[in-house]
Amino acid sequence: AQSNIEEGDSYLWRLGMGGRISPPIEFPAGNYYVGYNTGGCMGRNELPSINVKNMLDCAMLCEADASCVSFEYKKGGEWCQRSTTCSDFSLTVNNIADTYSVYFKAPNGYNGYVSSGSGNAYLWLIN
């Protein structure tokens, strides 16, 4: 079962099979990311990495930089890595045991996602 989690000014949905969110909702305008808990892109952290308080802070750093296309956030940690070239799921390590989750900007809003094998995919809205 998918769940909606409200966290400050952001909303997170776990995506089910076929890229659908249950129950169906209308998507408001905002800044969307599609995230995977199966690791990021190797050797593609071109922007400065930084220690941040939480994942939302990492997303806001990416939002503030037009060249940032994705970010990685350490699972259970406070480490943020941002990229200008990690722009597609096919570039990731796709390993559930990896210590990072990756989040791709979805500038045109949510329009689906790639199945990540053994991991989970998420849709994240930052208001």
JSON list of C-alpha atoms in Angstrom, two decimals:
[
{"chain": "A", "resi": 1, "resn": "ALA", "atom": "CA", "xyz": [0.00, 0.00, 0.00]},
{"chain": "A", "resi": 2, "resn": "GLN", "atom": "CA", "xyz": [1.29, 3.42, -0.90]},
{"chain": "A", "resi": 3, "resn": "SER", "atom": "CA", "xyz": [1.32, 6.16, 1.69]},
{"chain": "A", "resi": 4, "resn": "ASN", "atom": "CA", "xyz": [1.43, 9.93, 1.63]},
{"chain": "A", "resi": 5, "resn": "ILE", "atom": "CA", "xyz": [3.85, 11.48, 4.09]},
{"chain": "A", "resi": 6, "resn": "GLU", "atom": "CA", "xyz": [3.68, 15.16, 4.89]},
{"chain": "A", "resi": 7, "resn": "GLU", "atom": "CA", "xyz": [7.01, 16.66, 5.97]},
{"chain": "A", "resi": 8, "resn": "GLY", "atom": "CA", "xyz": [6.99, 20.42, 6.35]},
{"chain": "A", "resi": 9, "resn": "ASP", "atom": "CA", "xyz": [6.65, 21.89, 2.89]},
{"chain": "A", "resi": 10, "resn": "SER", "atom": "CA", "xyz": [7.12, 18.63, 1.01]},
{"chain": "A", "resi": 11, "resn": "TYR", "atom": "CA", "xyz": [5.07, 15.55, 0.19]},
{"chain": "A", "resi": 12, "resn": "LEU", "atom": "CA", "xyz": [6.40, 12.10, -0.58]},
{"chain": "A", "resi": 13, "resn": "TRP", "atom": "CA", "xyz": [4.56, 9.27, -2.33]},
{"chain": "A", "resi": 14, "resn": "ARG", "atom": "CA", "xyz": [5.80, 5.71, -2.74]},
{"chain": "A", "resi": 15, "resn": "LEU", "atom": "CA", "xyz": [5.11, 4.65, -6.31]},
{"chain": "A", "resi": 16, "resn": "GLY", "atom": "CA", "xyz": [3.47, 1.34, -7.09]},
{"chain": "A", "resi": 17, "resn": "MET", "atom": "CA", "xyz": [3.69, -0.88, -10.15]},
{"chain": "A", "resi": 18, "resn": "GLY", "atom": "CA", "xyz": [3.07, 0.98, -13.39]},
{"chain": "A", "resi": 19, "resn": "GLY", "atom": "CA", "xyz": [4.00, 4.36, -11.92]},
{"chain": "A", "resi": 20, "resn": "ARG", "atom": "CA", "xyz": [0.59, 4.95, -10.41]},
{"chain": "A", "resi": 21, "resn": "ILE", "atom": "CA", "xyz": [-0.13, 6.58, -7.08]},
{"chain": "A", "resi": 22, "resn": "SER", "atom": "CA", "xyz": [-2.97, 5.14, -5.05]},
{"chain": "A", "resi": 23, "resn": "PRO", "atom": "CA", "xyz": [-5.42, 6.68, -4.49]},
{"chain": "A", "resi": 24, "resn": "PRO", "atom": "CA", "xyz": [-5.31, 8.80, -7.67]},
{"chain": "A", "resi": 25, "resn": "ILE", "atom": "CA", "xyz": [-4.70, 12.47, -6.96]},
{"chain": "A", "resi": 26, "resn": "GLU", "atom": "CA", "xyz": [-4.41, 15.70, -8.91]},
{"chain": "A", "resi": 27, "resn": "PHE", "atom": "CA", "xyz": [-0.84, 16.94, -8.96]},
{"chain": "A", "resi": 28, "resn": "PRO", "atom": "CA", "xyz": [-0.45, 20.57, -7.85]},
{"chain": "A", "resi": 29, "resn": "ALA", "atom": "CA", "xyz": [2.13, 22.87, -9.40]},
{"chain": "A", "resi": 30, "resn": "GLY", "atom": "CA", "xyz": [5.51, 22.66, -7.72]},
{"chain": "A", "resi": 31, "resn": "ASN", "atom": "CA", "xyz": [9.02, 21.26, -7.91]},
{"chain": "A", "resi": 32, "resn": "TYR", "atom": "CA", "xyz": [8.98, 17.51, -8.46]},
{"chain": "A", "resi": 33, "resn": "TYR", "atom": "CA", "xyz": [11.70, 14.91, -8.00]},
{"chain": "A", "resi": 34, "resn": "VAL", "atom": "CA", "xyz": [11.60, 11.21, -8.78]},
{"chain": "A", "resi": 35, "resn": "GLY", "atom": "CA", "xyz": [13.78, 9.29, -6.35]},
{"chain": "A", "resi": 36, "resn": "TYR", "atom": "CA", "xyz": [15.19, 5.79, -6.03]},
{"chain": "A", "resi": 37, "resn": "ASN", "atom": "CA", "xyz": [16.70, 4.09, -2.99]},
{"chain": "A", "resi": 38, "resn": "THR", "atom": "CA", "xyz": [19.07, 2.03, -5.15]},
{"chain": "A", "resi": 39, "resn": "GLY", "atom": "CA", "xyz": [22.11, 4.33, -5.26]},
{"chain": "A", "resi": 40, "resn": "GLY", "atom": "CA", "xyz": [23.31, 7.22, -7.34]},
{"chain": "A", "resi": 41, "resn": "CYS", "atom": "CA", "xyz": [25.66, 7.79, -10.25]},
{"chain": "A", "resi": 42, "resn": "MET", "atom": "CA", "xyz": [29.32, 6.88, -9.83]},
{"chain": "A", "resi": 43, "resn": "GLY", "atom": "CA", "xyz": [31.77, 9.74, -10.44]},
{"chain": "A", "resi": 44, "resn": "ARG", "atom": "CA", "xyz": [29.11, 12.32, -11.32]},
{"chain": "A", "resi": 45, "resn": "ASN", "atom": "CA", "xyz": [29.05, 14.57, -8.25]},
{"chain": "A", "resi": 46, "resn": "GLU", "atom": "CA", "xyz": [30.37, 17.67, -10.03]},
{"chain": "A", "resi": 47, "resn": "LEU", "atom": "CA", "xyz": [28.86, 20.21, -7.63]},
{"chain": "A", "resi": 48, "resn": "PRO", "atom": "CA", "xyz": [30.26, 20.60, -4.09]},
{"chain": "A", "resi": 49, "resn": "SER", "atom": "CA", "xyz": [29.16, 17.91, -1.64]},
{"chain": "A", "resi": 50, "resn": "ILE", "atom": "CA", "xyz": [27.98, 19.23, 1.71]},
{"chain": "A", "resi": 51, "resn": "ASN", "atom": "CA", "xyz": [26.76, 18.14, 5.13]},
{"chain": "A", "resi": 52, "resn": "VAL", "atom": "CA", "xyz": [23.09, 19.17, 5.50]},
{"chain": "A", "resi": 53, "resn": "LYS", "atom": "CA", "xyz": [20.42, 18.79, 8.18]},
{"chain": "A", "resi": 54, "resn": "ASN", "atom": "CA", "xyz": [18.03, 16.71, 6.08]},
{"chain": "A", "resi": 55, "resn": "MET", "atom": "CA", "xyz": [17.04, 15.62, 2.58]},
{"chain": "A", "resi": 56, "resn": "LEU", "atom": "CA", "xyz": [14.86, 18.70, 2.04]},
{"chain": "A", "resi": 57, "resn": "ASP", "atom": "CA", "xyz": [17.90, 20.95, 2.59]},
{"chain": "A", "resi": 58, "resn": "CYS", "atom": "CA", "xyz": [19.76, 18.97, -0.07]},
{"chain": "A", "resi": 59, "resn": "ALA", "atom": "CA", "xyz": [16.86, 19.39, -2.50]},
{"chain": "A", "resi": 60, "resn": "MET", "atom": "CA", "xyz": [16.74, 23.13, -1.85]},
{"chain": "A", "resi": 61, "resn": "LEU", "atom": "CA", "xyz": [20.46, 23.38, -2.72]},
{"chain": "A", "resi": 62, "resn": "CYS", "atom": "CA", "xyz": [19.76, 21.60, -5.99]},
{"chain": "A", "resi": 63, "resn": "GLU", "atom": "CA", "xyz": [16.74, 23.82, -6.68]},
{"chain": "A", "resi": 64, "resn": "ALA", "atom": "CA", "xyz": [18.85, 26.94, -6.16]},
{"chain": "A", "resi": 65, "resn": "ASP", "atom": "CA", "xyz": [21.32, 25.89, -8.87]},
{"chain": "A", "resi": 66, "resn": "ALA", "atom": "CA", "xyz": [19.97, 25.74, -12.43]},
{"chain": "A", "resi": 67, "resn": "SER", "atom": "CA", "xyz": [22.81, 23.41, -13.47]},
{"chain": "A", "resi": 68, "resn": "CYS", "atom": "CA", "xyz": [21.86, 20.80, -10.84]},
{"chain": "A", "resi": 69, "resn": "VAL", "atom": "CA", "xyz": [19.87, 17.94, -12.41]},
{"chain": "A", "resi": 70, "resn": "SER", "atom": "CA", "xyz": [19.92, 15.51, -9.48]},
{"chain": "A", "resi": 71, "resn": "PHE", "atom": "CA", "xyz": [21.18, 14.92, -5.98]},
{"chain": "A", "resi": 72, "resn": "GLU", "atom": "CA", "xyz": [22.12, 11.97, -3.82]},
{"chain": "A", "resi": 73, "resn": "TYR", "atom": "CA", "xyz": [21.37, 11.80, -0.12]},
{"chain": "A", "resi": 74, "resn": "LYS", "atom": "CA", "xyz": [23.09, 9.35, 2.21]},
{"chain": "A", "resi": 75, "resn": "LYS", "atom": "CA", "xyz": [20.66, 6.85, 3.70]},
{"chain": "A", "resi": 76, "resn": "GLY", "atom": "CA", "xyz": [20.42, 7.50, 7.43]},
{"chain": "A", "resi": 77, "resn": "GLY", "atom": "CA", "xyz": [22.91, 10.34, 7.15]},
{"chain": "A", "resi": 78, "resn": "GLU", "atom": "CA", "xyz": [23.27, 14.01, 6.44]},
{"chain": "A", "resi": 79, "resn": "TRP", "atom": "CA", "xyz": [25.52, 14.00, 3.36]},
{"chain": "A", "resi": 80, "resn": "CYS", "atom": "CA", "xyz": [24.37, 15.69, 0.15]},
{"chain": "A", "resi": 81, "resn": "GLN", "atom": "CA", "xyz": [25.99, 15.19, -3.26]},
{"chain": "A", "resi": 82, "resn": "ARG", "atom": "CA", "xyz": [24.74, 17.13, -6.31]},
{"chain": "A", "resi": 83, "resn": "SER", "atom": "CA", "xyz": [25.25, 16.54, -10.00]},
{"chain": "A", "resi": 84, "resn": "THR", "atom": "CA", "xyz": [25.04, 18.34, -13.34]},
{"chain": "A", "resi": 85, "resn": "THR", "atom": "CA", "xyz": [25.26, 15.12, -15.41]},
{"chain": "A", "resi": 86, "resn": "CYS", "atom": "CA", "xyz": [23.51, 12.35, -13.45]},
{"chain": "A", "resi": 87, "resn": "SER", "atom": "CA", "xyz": [20.30, 12.86, -15.39]},
{"chain": "A", "resi": 88, "resn": "ASP", "atom": "CA", "xyz": [18.92, 9.38, -15.97]},
{"chain": "A", "resi": 89, "resn": "PHE", "atom": "CA", "xyz": [18.23, 6.22, -13.96]},
{"chain": "A", "resi": 90, "resn": "SER", "atom": "CA", "xyz": [20.31, 4.18, -16.43]},
{"chain": "A", "resi": 91, "resn": "LEU", "atom": "CA", "xyz": [23.44, 5.99, -15.15]},
{"chain": "A", "resi": 92, "resn": "THR", "atom": "CA", "xyz": [22.95, 4.84, -11.55]},
{"chain": "A", "resi": 93, "resn": "VAL", "atom": "CA", "xyz": [24.47, 1.83, -9.78]},
{"chain": "A", "resi": 94, "resn": "ASN", "atom": "CA", "xyz": [20.94, 0.37, -9.24]},
{"chain": "A", "resi": 95, "resn": "ASN", "atom": "CA", "xyz": [21.95, -1.53, -6.12]},
{"chain": "A", "resi": 96, "resn": "ILE", "atom": "CA", "xyz": [19.61, -1.64, -3.10]},
{"chain": "A", "resi": 97, "resn": "ALA", "atom": "CA", "xyz": [22.67, -2.12, -0.84]},
{"chain": "A", "resi": 98, "resn": "ASP", "atom": "CA", "xyz": [24.16, 1.22, -1.93]},
{"chain": "A", "resi": 99, "resn": "THR", "atom": "CA", "xyz": [24.37, 3.79, 0.87]},
{"chain": "A", "resi": 100, "resn": "TYR", "atom": "CA", "xyz": [22.73, 6.58, -1.17]},
{"chain": "A", "resi": 101, "resn": "SER", "atom": "CA", "xyz": [19.32, 7.40, -2.62]},
{"chain": "A", "resi": 102, "resn": "VAL", "atom": "CA", "xyz": [19.17, 9.49, -5.80]},
{"chain": "A", "resi": 103, "resn": "TYR", "atom": "CA", "xyz": [16.60, 12.14, -6.74]},
{"chain": "A", "resi": 104, "resn": "PHE", "atom": "CA", "xyz": [16.17, 13.45, -10.29]},
{"chain": "A", "resi": 105, "resn": "LYS", "atom": "CA", "xyz": [14.58, 16.82, -11.04]},
{"chain": "A", "resi": 106, "resn": "ALA", "atom": "CA", "xyz": [11.33, 16.43, -12.94]},
{"chain": "A", "resi": 107, "resn": "PRO", "atom": "CA", "xyz": [11.01, 19.93, -14.39]},
{"chain": "A", "resi": 108, "resn": "ASN", "atom": "CA", "xyz": [7.93, 19.15, -16.47]},
{"chain": "A", "resi": 109, "resn": "GLY", "atom": "CA", "xyz": [6.10, 17.56, -13.57]},
{"chain": "A", "resi": 110, "resn": "TYR", "atom": "CA", "xyz": [5.55, 13.90, -12.88]},
{"chain": "A", "resi": 111, "resn": "ASN", "atom": "CA", "xyz": [5.30, 11.70, -15.97]},
{"chain": "A", "resi": 112, "resn": "GLY", "atom": "CA", "xyz": [6.33, 8.24, -14.79]},
{"chain": "A", "resi": 113, "resn": "TYR", "atom": "CA", "xyz": [9.41, 6.48, -13.60]},
{"chain": "A", "resi": 114, "resn": "VAL", "atom": "CA", "xyz": [11.70, 3.53, -14.25]},
{"chain": "A", "resi": 115, "resn": "SER", "atom": "CA", "xyz": [11.26, 0.29, -12.34]},
{"chain": "A", "resi": 116, "resn": "SER", "atom": "CA", "xyz": [14.22, 0.02, -10.00]},
{"chain": "A", "resi": 117, "resn": "GLY", "atom": "CA", "xyz": [14.32, -3.76, -9.61]},
{"chain": "A", "resi": 118, "resn": "SER", "atom": "CA", "xyz": [14.53, -4.64, -5.92]},
{"chain": "A", "resi": 119, "resn": "GLY", "atom": "CA", "xyz": [14.29, -1.04, -4.66]},
{"chain": "A", "resi": 120, "resn": "ASN", "atom": "CA", "xyz": [11.50, 1.48, -4.30]},
{"chain": "A", "resi": 121, "resn": "ALA", "atom": "CA", "xyz": [10.71, 4.53, -6.41]},
{"chain": "A", "resi": 122, "resn": "TYR", "atom": "CA", "xyz": [9.29, 7.73, -4.95]},
{"chain": "A", "resi": 123, "resn": "LEU", "atom": "CA", "xyz": [7.66, 10.91, -6.19]},
{"chain": "A", "resi": 124, "resn": "TRP", "atom": "CA", "xyz": [8.53, 13.96, -4.13]},
{"chain": "A", "resi": 125, "resn": "LEU", "atom": "CA", "xyz": [6.89, 17.38, -4.33]},
{"chain": "A", "resi": 126, "resn": "ILE", "atom": "CA", "xyz": [8.51, 20.45, -2.81]},
{"chain": "A", "resi": 127, "resn": "ASN", "atom": "CA", "xyz": [6.02, 23.31, -2.44]}
]
